[in-house]
PDB file of C-alpha atoms in Angstrom:
ATOM      1  CA  MET A   1      58.663 119.294-136.495  1.00  0.00           C
ATOM      2  CA  ASN A   2      61.358 118.704-138.980  1.00  0.00           C
ATOM      3  CA  ARG A   3      63.320 121.940-138.694  1.00  0.00           C
ATOM      4  CA  GLN A   4      65.652 121.194-141.595  1.00  0.00           C
ATOM      5  CA  ARG A   5      62.666 120.727-143.917  1.00  0.00           C
ATOM      6  CA  ASN A   6      60.935 123.873-142.790  1.00  0.00           C
ATOM      7  CA  GLN A   7      64.014 125.932-143.449  1.00  0.00           C
ATOM      8  CA  SER A   8      64.350 124.816-146.981  1.00  0.00           C
ATOM      9  CA  VAL A   9      60.672 125.458-147.813  1.00  0.00           C
ATOM     10  CA  SER A  10      60.061 128.822-146.354  1.00  0.00           C
ATOM     11  CA  GLU A  11      62.942 130.410-144.541  1.00  0.00           C
ATOM     12  CA  LEU A  12      65.949 132.192-145.718  1.00  0.00           C
ATOM     13  CA  ASP A  13      69.343 131.567-144.269  1.00  0.00           C
ATOM     14  CA  PRO A  14      71.732 134.473-145.208  1.00  0.00           C
ATOM     15  CA  SER A  15      74.701 132.968-143.424  1.00  0.00           C
ATOM     16  CA  LYS A  16      74.759 130.158-145.938  1.00  0.00           C
ATOM     17  CA  TRP A  17      74.012 132.292-149.067  1.00  0.00           C
ATOM     18  CA  VAL A  18      77.529 132.692-150.366  1.00  0.00           C
ATOM     19  CA  GLU A  19      78.319 129.020-149.816  1.00  0.00           C
ATOM     20  CA  ARG A  20      75.119 127.768-151.307  1.00  0.00           C
ATOM     21  CA  HIS A  21      74.383 130.161-154.137  1.00  0.00           C
ATOM     22  CA  GLY A  22      77.528 132.160-154.667  1.00  0.00           C
ATOM     23  CA  ASP A  23      79.074 130.164-157.474  1.00  0.00           C
ATOM     24  CA  VAL A  24      75.791 129.641-159.473  1.00  0.00           C
ATOM     25  CA  LEU A  25      74.981 133.430-159.226  1.00  0.00           C
ATOM     26  CA  TYR A  26      78.560 134.249-160.246  1.00  0.00           C
ATOM     27  CA  ARG A  27      78.461 131.925-163.160  1.00  0.00           C
ATOM     28  CA  TYR A  28      75.183 133.503-164.332  1.00  0.00           C
ATOM     29  CA  ALA A  29      76.544 136.966-163.955  1.00  0.00           C
ATOM     30  CA  LEU A  30      79.739 136.128-165.624  1.00  0.00           C
ATOM     31  CA  ALA A  31      77.993 134.541-168.640  1.00  0.00           C
ATOM     32  CA  ARG A  32      75.903 137.653-168.911  1.00  0.00           C
ATOM     33  CA  LEU A  33      78.447 140.338-168.456  1.00  0.00           C
ATOM     34  CA  ARG A  34      81.648 138.566-169.501  1.00  0.00           C
ATOM     35  CA  ASP A  35      83.662 140.603-167.016  1.00  0.00           C
ATOM     36  CA  PRO A  36      84.837 138.803-163.842  1.00  0.00           C
ATOM     37  CA  GLU A  37      85.098 142.005-161.839  1.00  0.00           C
ATOM     38  CA  ALA A  38      81.631 143.236-162.779  1.00  0.00           C
ATOM     39  CA  ALA A  39      80.181 139.790-162.149  1.00  0.00           C
ATOM     40  CA  GLU A  40      81.669 139.707-158.559  1.00  0.00           C
ATOM     41  CA  GLU A  41      80.280 143.177-157.971  1.00  0.00           C
ATOM     42  CA  VAL A  42      76.841 142.271-159.140  1.00  0.00           C
ATOM     43  CA  VAL A  43      76.795 139.165-156.953  1.00  0.00           C
ATOM     44  CA  GLN A  44      77.800 141.194-153.973  1.00  0.00           C
ATOM     45  CA  GLU A  45      75.055 143.755-154.682  1.00  0.00           C
ATOM     46  CA  THR A  46      72.590 140.919-155.055  1.00  0.00           C
ATOM     47  CA  PHE A  47      73.349 139.428-151.621  1.00  0.00           C
ATOM     48  CA  VAL A  48      73.352 142.809-149.870  1.00  0.00           C
ATOM     49  CA  SER A  49      70.087 143.886-151.528  1.00  0.00           C
ATOM     50  CA  ALA A  50      68.594 140.536-150.702  1.00  0.00           C
ATOM     51  CA  LEU A  51      69.547 140.905-147.096  1.00  0.00           C
ATOM     52  CA  ARG A  52      67.652 144.153-146.909  1.00  0.00           C
ATOM     53  CA  ALA A  53      64.668 142.621-148.617  1.00  0.00           C
ATOM     54  CA  VAL A  54      64.378 139.417-146.459  1.00  0.00           C
ATOM     55  CA  ASP A  55      61.035 140.725-145.150  1.00  0.00           C
ATOM     56  CA  GLN A  56      59.676 140.715-148.662  1.00  0.00           C
ATOM     57  CA  TYR A  57      60.492 137.078-149.351  1.00  0.00           C
ATOM     58  CA  SER A  58      57.146 135.400-149.704  1.00  0.00           C
ATOM     59  CA  GLY A  59      58.294 131.894-148.860  1.00  0.00           C
ATOM     60  CA  GLN A  60      57.108 130.843-152.168  1.00  0.00           C
ATOM     61  CA  GLY A  61      59.685 129.292-154.389  1.00  0.00           C
ATOM     62  CA  ALA A  62      63.247 128.376-153.715  1.00  0.00           C
ATOM     63  CA  GLU A  63      65.841 130.690-152.102  1.00  0.00           C
ATOM     64  CA  GLY A  64      68.066 130.309-155.086  1.00  0.00           C
ATOM     65  CA  ALA A  65      65.346 131.311-157.601  1.00  0.00           C
ATOM     66  CA  TRP A  66      64.501 134.399-155.441  1.00  0.00           C
ATOM     67  CA  LEU A  67      68.204 135.481-155.352  1.00  0.00           C
ATOM     68  CA  LEU A  68      68.466 134.948-159.063  1.00  0.00           C
ATOM     69  CA  GLY A  69      65.490 137.271-159.643  1.00  0.00           C
ATOM     70  CA  ILE A  70      67.341 139.909-157.635  1.00  0.00           C
ATOM     71  CA  LEU A  71      70.479 139.362-159.560  1.00  0.00           C
ATOM     72  CA  LYS A  72      68.805 139.905-162.882  1.00  0.00           C
ATOM     73  CA  ARG A  73      67.557 143.374-161.756  1.00  0.00           C
ATOM     74  CA  LYS A  74      71.185 144.098-160.650  1.00  0.00           C
ATOM     75  CA  VAL A  75      72.302 143.138-164.096  1.00  0.00           C
ATOM     76  CA  VAL A  76      69.991 145.704-165.677  1.00  0.00           C
ATOM     77  CA  ASP A  77      71.348 148.365-163.292  1.00  0.00           C
ATOM     78  CA  HIS A  78      74.884 147.394-164.235  1.00  0.00           C
ATOM     79  CA  VAL A  79      74.114 147.687-168.006  1.00  0.00           C
ATOM     80  CA  ARG A  80      72.540 151.092-167.486  1.00  0.00           C
ATOM     81  CA  ARG A  81      75.682 152.285-165.559  1.00  0.00           C
ATOM     82  CA  LEU A  82      77.853 151.323-168.573  1.00  0.00           C
ATOM     83  CA  SER A  83      76.031 154.346-170.181  1.00  0.00           C
ATOM     84  CA  ARG A  84      75.682 152.661-173.586  1.00  0.00           C
ATOM     85  CA  PHE A  85      72.136 153.730-173.760  1.00  0.00           C
ATOM     86  CA  ASP A  86      72.707 157.397-173.042  1.00  0.00           C
ATOM     87  CA  ALA A  87      71.638 159.719-175.857  1.00  0.00           C
ATOM     88  CA  ALA A  88      75.201 161.013-175.808  1.00  0.00           C
ATOM     89  CA  ALA A  89      76.587 157.516-176.323  1.00  0.00           C
ATOM     90  CA  GLY A  90      75.419 157.842-179.936  1.00  0.00           C
ATOM     91  CA  GLY A  91      73.922 155.182-182.245  1.00  0.00           C
ATOM     92  CA  GLU A  92      75.498 152.186-183.855  1.00  0.00           C
ATOM     93  CA  ALA A  93      75.917 153.201-187.481  1.00  0.00           C
ATOM     94  CA  ASP A  94      75.750 149.860-189.089  1.00  0.00           C
ATOM     95  CA  ALA A  95      73.428 148.327-186.633  1.00  0.00           C
ATOM     96  CA  ASP A  96      70.303 147.947-188.818  1.00  0.00           C
ATOM     97  CA  PRO A  97      70.637 144.658-190.754  1.00  0.00           C
ATOM     98  CA  SER A  98      67.542 145.368-192.861  1.00  0.00           C
ATOM     99  CA  GLU A  99      69.391 146.562-196.018  1.00  0.00           C
ATOM    100  CA  ALA A 100      71.315 143.285-196.090  1.00  0.00           C
ATOM    101  CA  MET A 101      68.215 141.158-195.523  1.00  0.00           C
ATOM    102  CA  PHE A 102      65.484 142.852-197.639  1.00  0.00           C
ATOM    103  CA  ASP A 103      65.559 144.268-201.242  1.00  0.00           C
ATOM    104  CA  ALA A 104      64.484 147.710-202.132  1.00  0.00           C
ATOM    105  CA  LYS A 105      60.816 146.671-202.370  1.00  0.00           C
ATOM    106  CA  GLY A 106      60.968 145.267-198.818  1.00  0.00           C
ATOM    107  CA  ASN A 107      60.855 141.613-199.871  1.00  0.00           C
ATOM    108  CA  TRP A 108      63.313 139.094-198.271  1.00  0.00           C
ATOM    109  CA  ARG A 109      66.434 138.788-200.287  1.00  0.00           C
ATOM    110  CA  ALA A 110      66.877 135.490-202.110  1.00  0.00           C
ATOM    111  CA  ASP A 111      69.420 134.145-199.601  1.00  0.00           C
ATOM    112  CA  ALA A 112      67.202 134.875-196.546  1.00  0.00           C
ATOM    113  CA  GLY A 113      65.563 131.476-196.878  1.00  0.00           C
ATOM    114  CA  PHE A 114      64.229 130.138-193.587  1.00  0.00           C
ATOM    115  CA  ARG A 115      63.740 126.729-195.007  1.00  0.00           C
ATOM    116  CA  LYS A 116      65.306 124.583-192.405  1.00  0.00           C
ATOM    117  CA  ARG A 117      63.392 124.195-189.250  1.00  0.00           C
ATOM    118  CA  ARG A 118      65.209 123.878-185.986  1.00  0.00           C
ATOM    119  CA  PRO A 119      63.927 120.912-184.257  1.00  0.00           C
ATOM    120  CA  GLU A 120      63.795 121.253-180.490  1.00  0.00           C
ATOM    121  CA  ALA A 121      66.221 118.316-180.434  1.00  0.00           C
ATOM    122  CA  SER A 122      69.068 120.600-181.502  1.00  0.00           C
ATOM    123  CA  LEU A 123      68.867 122.217-178.012  1.00  0.00           C
ATOM    124  CA  GLU A 124      70.427 119.030-176.692  1.00  0.00           C
ATOM    125  CA  ARG A 125      73.501 119.406-178.900  1.00  0.00           C
ATOM    126  CA  GLU A 126      76.548 121.175-177.671  1.00  0.00           C
ATOM    127  CA  GLU A 127      77.297 122.514-181.203  1.00  0.00           C
ATOM    128  CA  PHE A 128      73.996 124.301-181.120  1.00  0.00           C
ATOM    129  CA  TRP A 129      74.923 126.219-177.956  1.00  0.00           C
ATOM    130  CA  GLU A 130      78.357 126.937-179.402  1.00  0.00           C
ATOM    131  CA  ALA A 131      76.693 128.573-182.427  1.00  0.00           C
ATOM    132  CA  PHE A 132      74.121 130.353-180.193  1.00  0.00           C
ATOM    133  CA  ARG A 133      76.848 131.875-178.035  1.00  0.00           C
ATOM    134  CA  LYS A 134      78.835 132.989-181.041  1.00  0.00           C
ATOM    135  CA  CYS A 135      75.825 134.588-182.694  1.00  0.00           C
ATOM    136  CA  LEU A 136      74.939 136.393-179.477  1.00  0.00           C
ATOM    137  CA  GLN A 137      78.471 137.707-179.130  1.00  0.00           C
ATOM    138  CA  GLY A 138      78.465 138.856-182.675  1.00  0.00           C
ATOM    139  CA  LEU A 139      75.527 141.234-182.089  1.00  0.00           C
ATOM    140  CA  PRO A 140      76.204 145.017-181.834  1.00  0.00           C
ATOM    141  CA  GLN A 141      76.484 145.811-178.120  1.00  0.00           C
ATOM    142  CA  LYS A 142      73.134 147.496-177.451  1.00  0.00           C
ATOM    143  CA  GLN A 143      71.192 144.744-179.386  1.00  0.00           C
ATOM    144  CA  ALA A 144      73.086 142.099-177.417  1.00  0.00           C
ATOM    145  CA  ASP A 145      72.221 143.865-174.198  1.00  0.00           C
ATOM    146  CA  VAL A 146      68.499 144.127-174.744  1.00  0.00           C
ATOM    147  CA  PHE A 147      68.213 140.685-176.348  1.00  0.00           C
ATOM    148  CA  ALA A 148      69.807 139.017-173.399  1.00  0.00           C
ATOM    149  CA  LEU A 149      67.699 141.014-170.830  1.00  0.00           C
ATOM    150  CA  ARG A 150      64.541 140.193-172.650  1.00  0.00           C
ATOM    151  CA  GLU A 151      65.058 136.579-173.810  1.00  0.00           C
ATOM    152  CA  VAL A 152      67.759 135.134-171.597  1.00  0.00           C
ATOM    153  CA  ASP A 153      66.852 136.825-168.317  1.00  0.00           C
ATOM    154  CA  GLY A 154      63.228 136.870-169.250  1.00  0.00           C
ATOM    155  CA  LEU A 155      62.514 140.436-168.057  1.00  0.00           C
ATOM    156  CA  ASN A 156      59.493 142.118-169.581  1.00  0.00           C
ATOM    157  CA  SER A 157      59.556 145.231-171.736  1.00  0.00           C
ATOM    158  CA  GLU A 158      58.524 147.489-168.905  1.00  0.00           C
ATOM    159  CA  GLU A 159      61.248 146.201-166.540  1.00  0.00           C
ATOM    160  CA  ILE A 160      63.843 146.765-169.259  1.00  0.00           C
ATOM    161  CA  CYS A 161      62.703 150.235-170.310  1.00  0.00           C
ATOM    162  CA  ASN A 162      62.574 151.459-166.729  1.00  0.00           C
ATOM    163  CA  GLY A 163      65.904 149.854-165.951  1.00  0.00           C
ATOM    164  CA  LEU A 164      67.701 151.291-168.945  1.00  0.00           C
ATOM    165  CA  ARG A 165      65.548 154.428-169.182  1.00  0.00           C
ATOM    166  CA  ILE A 166      64.720 153.909-172.864  1.00  0.00           C
ATOM    167  CA  SER A 167      61.325 154.105-174.621  1.00  0.00           C
ATOM    168  CA  ALA A 168      59.313 151.001-175.557  1.00  0.00           C
ATOM    169  CA  SER A 169      59.613 151.815-179.297  1.00  0.00           C
ATOM    170  CA  ASN A 170      63.386 152.197-178.937  1.00  0.00           C
ATOM    171  CA  LEU A 171      63.556 148.839-177.182  1.00  0.00           C
ATOM    172  CA  TRP A 172      61.399 147.090-179.781  1.00  0.00           C
ATOM    173  CA  VAL A 173      63.529 148.385-182.699  1.00  0.00           C
ATOM    174  CA  LEU A 174      66.645 147.112-180.973  1.00  0.00           C
ATOM    175  CA  LEU A 175      65.051 143.746-180.283  1.00  0.00           C
ATOM    176  CA  HIS A 176      63.836 143.435-183.850  1.00  0.00           C
ATOM    177  CA  ARG A 177      67.292 144.157-185.214  1.00  0.00           C
ATOM    178  CA  ALA A 178      68.764 141.603-182.828  1.00  0.00           C
ATOM    179  CA  ARG A 179      66.290 138.998-183.974  1.00  0.00           C
ATOM    180  CA  LEU A 180      66.897 139.621-187.670  1.00  0.00           C
ATOM    181  CA  ARG A 181      70.651 139.306-187.094  1.00  0.00           C
ATOM    182  CA  LEU A 182      70.354 136.186-184.946  1.00  0.00           C
ATOM    183  CA  THR A 183      68.045 134.313-187.371  1.00  0.00           C
ATOM    184  CA  ARG A 184      70.561 135.171-190.172  1.00  0.00           C
ATOM    185  CA  CYS A 185      73.533 134.078-188.033  1.00  0.00           C
ATOM    186  CA  MET A 186      71.977 130.850-186.833  1.00  0.00           C
ATOM    187  CA  GLN A 187      70.981 130.091-190.379  1.00  0.00           C
ATOM    188  CA  SER A 188      74.583 130.420-191.571  1.00  0.00           C
ATOM    189  CA  HIS A 189      75.781 128.013-188.853  1.00  0.00           C
ATOM    190  CA  ASP A 190      73.038 125.616-189.997  1.00  0.00           C
ATOM    191  CA  GLU A 191      74.675 125.358-193.389  1.00  0.00           C
ATOM    192  CA  ASP A 192      78.062 124.421-192.033  1.00  0.00           C
TER     193      ASP A 192
ATOM    194  CA  MET B   1      49.727 145.954-198.641  1.00  0.00           C
ATOM    195  CA  LEU B   2      52.598 145.429-196.144  1.00  0.00           C
ATOM    196  CA  ARG B   3      55.905 143.987-197.373  1.00  0.00           C
ATOM    197  CA  CYS B   4      57.981 141.316-195.665  1.00  0.00           C
ATOM    198  CA  ARG B   5      60.114 144.044-194.152  1.00  0.00           C
ATOM    199  CA  GLU B   6      57.140 145.476-192.200  1.00  0.00           C
ATOM    200  CA  ILE B   7      55.607 142.135-191.496  1.00  0.00           C
ATOM    201  CA  SER B   8      58.893 140.906-189.891  1.00  0.00           C
ATOM    202  CA  LYS B   9      58.657 143.953-187.585  1.00  0.00           C
ATOM    203  CA  LEU B  10      55.070 142.991-186.645  1.00  0.00           C
ATOM    204  CA  VAL B  11      56.279 139.426-185.975  1.00  0.00           C
ATOM    205  CA  SER B  12      58.867 140.829-183.604  1.00  0.00           C
ATOM    206  CA  GLU B  13      56.437 143.226-181.861  1.00  0.00           C
ATOM    207  CA  SER B  14      53.922 140.511-181.364  1.00  0.00           C
ATOM    208  CA  MET B  15      56.429 139.055-179.010  1.00  0.00           C
ATOM    209  CA  GLU B  16      56.386 142.308-176.988  1.00  0.00           C
ATOM    210  CA  ARG B  17      52.890 143.674-176.988  1.00  0.00           C
ATOM    211  CA  LYS B  18      49.317 142.726-177.927  1.00  0.00           C
ATOM    212  CA  LEU B  19      48.769 143.669-181.587  1.00  0.00           C
ATOM    213  CA  SER B  20      45.687 145.616-182.590  1.00  0.00           C
ATOM    214  CA  PHE B  21      43.065 143.463-184.278  1.00  0.00           C
ATOM    215  CA  ARG B  22      43.931 145.019-187.599  1.00  0.00           C
ATOM    216  CA  GLU B  23      47.679 144.344-187.202  1.00  0.00           C
ATOM    217  CA  TRP B  24      46.897 140.732-186.095  1.00  0.00           C
ATOM    218  CA  LEU B  25      44.724 140.136-189.135  1.00  0.00           C
ATOM    219  CA  VAL B  26      47.252 141.566-191.559  1.00  0.00           C
ATOM    220  CA  LEU B  27      49.927 139.431-190.029  1.00  0.00           C
ATOM    221  CA  ARG B  28      47.879 136.238-190.017  1.00  0.00           C
ATOM    222  CA  MET B  29      46.942 136.740-193.695  1.00  0.00           C
ATOM    223  CA  HIS B  30      50.510 137.420-194.715  1.00  0.00           C
ATOM    224  CA  LEU B  31      51.919 134.461-192.846  1.00  0.00           C
ATOM    225  CA  ALA B  32      49.298 132.182-194.362  1.00  0.00           C
ATOM    226  CA  MET B  33      50.753 132.786-197.803  1.00  0.00           C
ATOM    227  CA  CYS B  34      54.422 133.770-197.204  1.00  0.00           C
ATOM    228  CA  GLY B  35      56.822 130.923-196.342  1.00  0.00           C
ATOM    229  CA  LEU B  36      59.772 133.149-195.623  1.00  0.00           C
ATOM    230  CA  CYS B  37      58.006 135.292-193.021  1.00  0.00           C
ATOM    231  CA  ASN B  38      56.473 132.155-191.620  1.00  0.00           C
ATOM    232  CA  GLY B  39      59.997 130.785-191.328  1.00  0.00           C
ATOM    233  CA  PHE B  40      61.119 133.983-189.647  1.00  0.00           C
ATOM    234  CA  ALA B  41      58.262 133.805-187.184  1.00  0.00           C
ATOM    235  CA  LYS B  42      59.151 130.275-186.209  1.00  0.00           C
ATOM    236  CA  GLN B  43      62.803 131.227-185.774  1.00  0.00           C
ATOM    237  CA  VAL B  44      61.889 134.159-183.552  1.00  0.00           C
ATOM    238  CA  ARG B  45      59.818 131.899-181.283  1.00  0.00           C
ATOM    239  CA  PHE B  46      62.550 129.288-181.357  1.00  0.00           C
ATOM    240  CA  LEU B  47      65.149 131.929-180.319  1.00  0.00           C
ATOM    241  CA  ARG B  48      62.975 132.633-177.197  1.00  0.00           C
ATOM    242  CA  THR B  49      62.822 128.989-176.349  1.00  0.00           C
ATOM    243  CA  ALA B  50      66.563 128.621-176.854  1.00  0.00           C
ATOM    244  CA  ALA B  51      67.395 131.697-174.795  1.00  0.00           C
ATOM    245  CA  ARG B  52      65.174 130.532-171.880  1.00  0.00           C
ATOM    246  CA  ARG B  53      66.791 127.163-171.978  1.00  0.00           C
ATOM    247  CA  ASN B  54      70.201 128.767-171.942  1.00  0.00           C
ATOM    248  CA  SER B  55      69.225 130.782-168.922  1.00  0.00           C
ATOM    249  CA  GLN B  56      67.841 127.671-167.250  1.00  0.00           C
ATOM    250  CA  ARG B  57      71.062 125.746-167.846  1.00  0.00           C
ATOM    251  CA  LEU B  58      73.046 128.557-166.336  1.00  0.00           C
ATOM    252  CA  ALA B  59      70.721 128.837-163.284  1.00  0.00           C
ATOM    253  CA  ASP B  60      70.804 125.108-162.703  1.00  0.00           C
ATOM    254  CA  GLY B  61      74.561 125.250-162.740  1.00  0.00           C
ATOM    255  CA  GLN B  62      74.710 122.860-165.678  1.00  0.00           C
ATOM    256  CA  THR B  63      77.351 124.836-167.487  1.00  0.00           C
ATOM    257  CA  ASP B  64      80.876 125.942-166.635  1.00  0.00           C
ATOM    258  CA  SER B  65      80.808 124.119-163.328  1.00  0.00           C
ATOM    259  CA  ASP B  66      84.529 124.791-162.960  1.00  0.00           C
ATOM    260  CA  VAL B  67      83.824 128.524-162.850  1.00  0.00           C
ATOM    261  CA  LYS B  68      83.798 129.644-159.217  1.00  0.00           C
ATOM    262  CA  LEU B  69      83.980 132.742-157.101  1.00  0.00           C
ATOM    263  CA  SER B  70      87.629 133.271-156.154  1.00  0.00           C
ATOM    264  CA  PRO B  71      88.446 132.809-152.477  1.00  0.00           C
ATOM    265  CA  GLU B  72      89.192 136.573-152.305  1.00  0.00           C
ATOM    266  CA  ALA B  73      85.819 137.517-153.789  1.00  0.00           C
ATOM    267  CA  ARG B  74      84.055 135.114-151.519  1.00  0.00           C
ATOM    268  CA  ALA B  75      85.754 136.639-148.528  1.00  0.00           C
ATOM    269  CA  ARG B  76      84.936 140.106-149.682  1.00  0.00           C
ATOM    270  CA  ILE B  77      81.294 139.282-150.276  1.00  0.00           C
ATOM    271  CA  GLU B  78      81.006 137.537-146.881  1.00  0.00           C
ATOM    272  CA  ALA B  79      82.429 140.620-145.258  1.00  0.00           C
ATOM    273  CA  ALA B  80      80.037 142.953-147.107  1.00  0.00           C
ATOM    274  CA  LEU B  81      77.097 140.788-145.979  1.00  0.00           C
ATOM    275  CA  ARG B  82      78.284 140.845-142.333  1.00  0.00           C
ATOM    276  CA  ASP B  83      78.687 144.610-142.572  1.00  0.00           C
ATOM    277  CA  SER B  84      75.194 145.228-143.902  1.00  0.00           C
ATOM    278  CA  ALA B  85      73.744 142.820-141.334  1.00  0.00           C
ATOM    279  CA  LYS B  86      74.936 145.110-138.539  1.00  0.00           C
TER     280      LYS B  86
END
C-alpha cells in the first residue's frame, strides 16, 4: 500500500511536527497573544501535550487541525494564568459602553445608526481586516480576551467558563460589551 | 415592554444560549419593528463570520507568512519534545 498516503490520512508523525506545523501554530499564537515569548511557550506546551495525547488522536481530520485544537486550549490556560479574571484583579471601571450608546430611556442614541450593511465582500478587502484588528485591539482587556476565545478561536461558552473559571453570566456580560464596542468601532471605520 | 438596551442584550445572548420561548418571541417582535436593533443583530452575526474567517486565515497560514519561529525557539521546542518522548 501507499505508505506516504496512509500517513497523511490517519497517522501522526511527531518527529516532523515542529518542521511542518511550528510556524503556523506560532503565527496563530502570536496573533492571539501578541507576545512572542508567550507564543513560543504556548506552542511548546501544545506539542508536548499533543505527544502525550497521541493515543487519543482519532485519525479523523488533519494533523494540523488537531494540533490547532490543542493550541486553542493552551491559549485559554495562558489567559487564565495572566490572572486578569481573578476577583482580586478588579473590574474595568469604564468598560461598559452602554451609557455612550443608549439614552436614559434605553433607546439607541441617535448616532448609533446601523444603517450600512456590511456585505460579505468586505471580508476580501485588506482595509477591512486592518479596521477589524484595530477595533479588537481597542477593546478593554477582558472583553478582548473573551471575544477572541469565543469568536476567533470558536470555543464554546462552557470551555471558556471552565478555562477561565468565570460564570456564564459573567462571560455573557463581557461578550455583550465587546460586541457593542466592536459594532460601534467598525461603524466609525465605515464612515472614513 | 423591553427597550433597545435590553433587546441588544438578548441579541447577544441568543448567540450563546437557547432563549426561552418568551424571550425569543419578545426579541422577534421587537426586531420586526426596530431597524436599529435589527442592524445590531446583523452586525453581531457578521462579527462572528468575520472573526471565524480571521481565524481561518491565520490557521491556513495566509497572513504574516514572514513570521516564523526563531531557530533558538525551534531548537528549544525540538529538545522539549525529545525529552518528553523519553
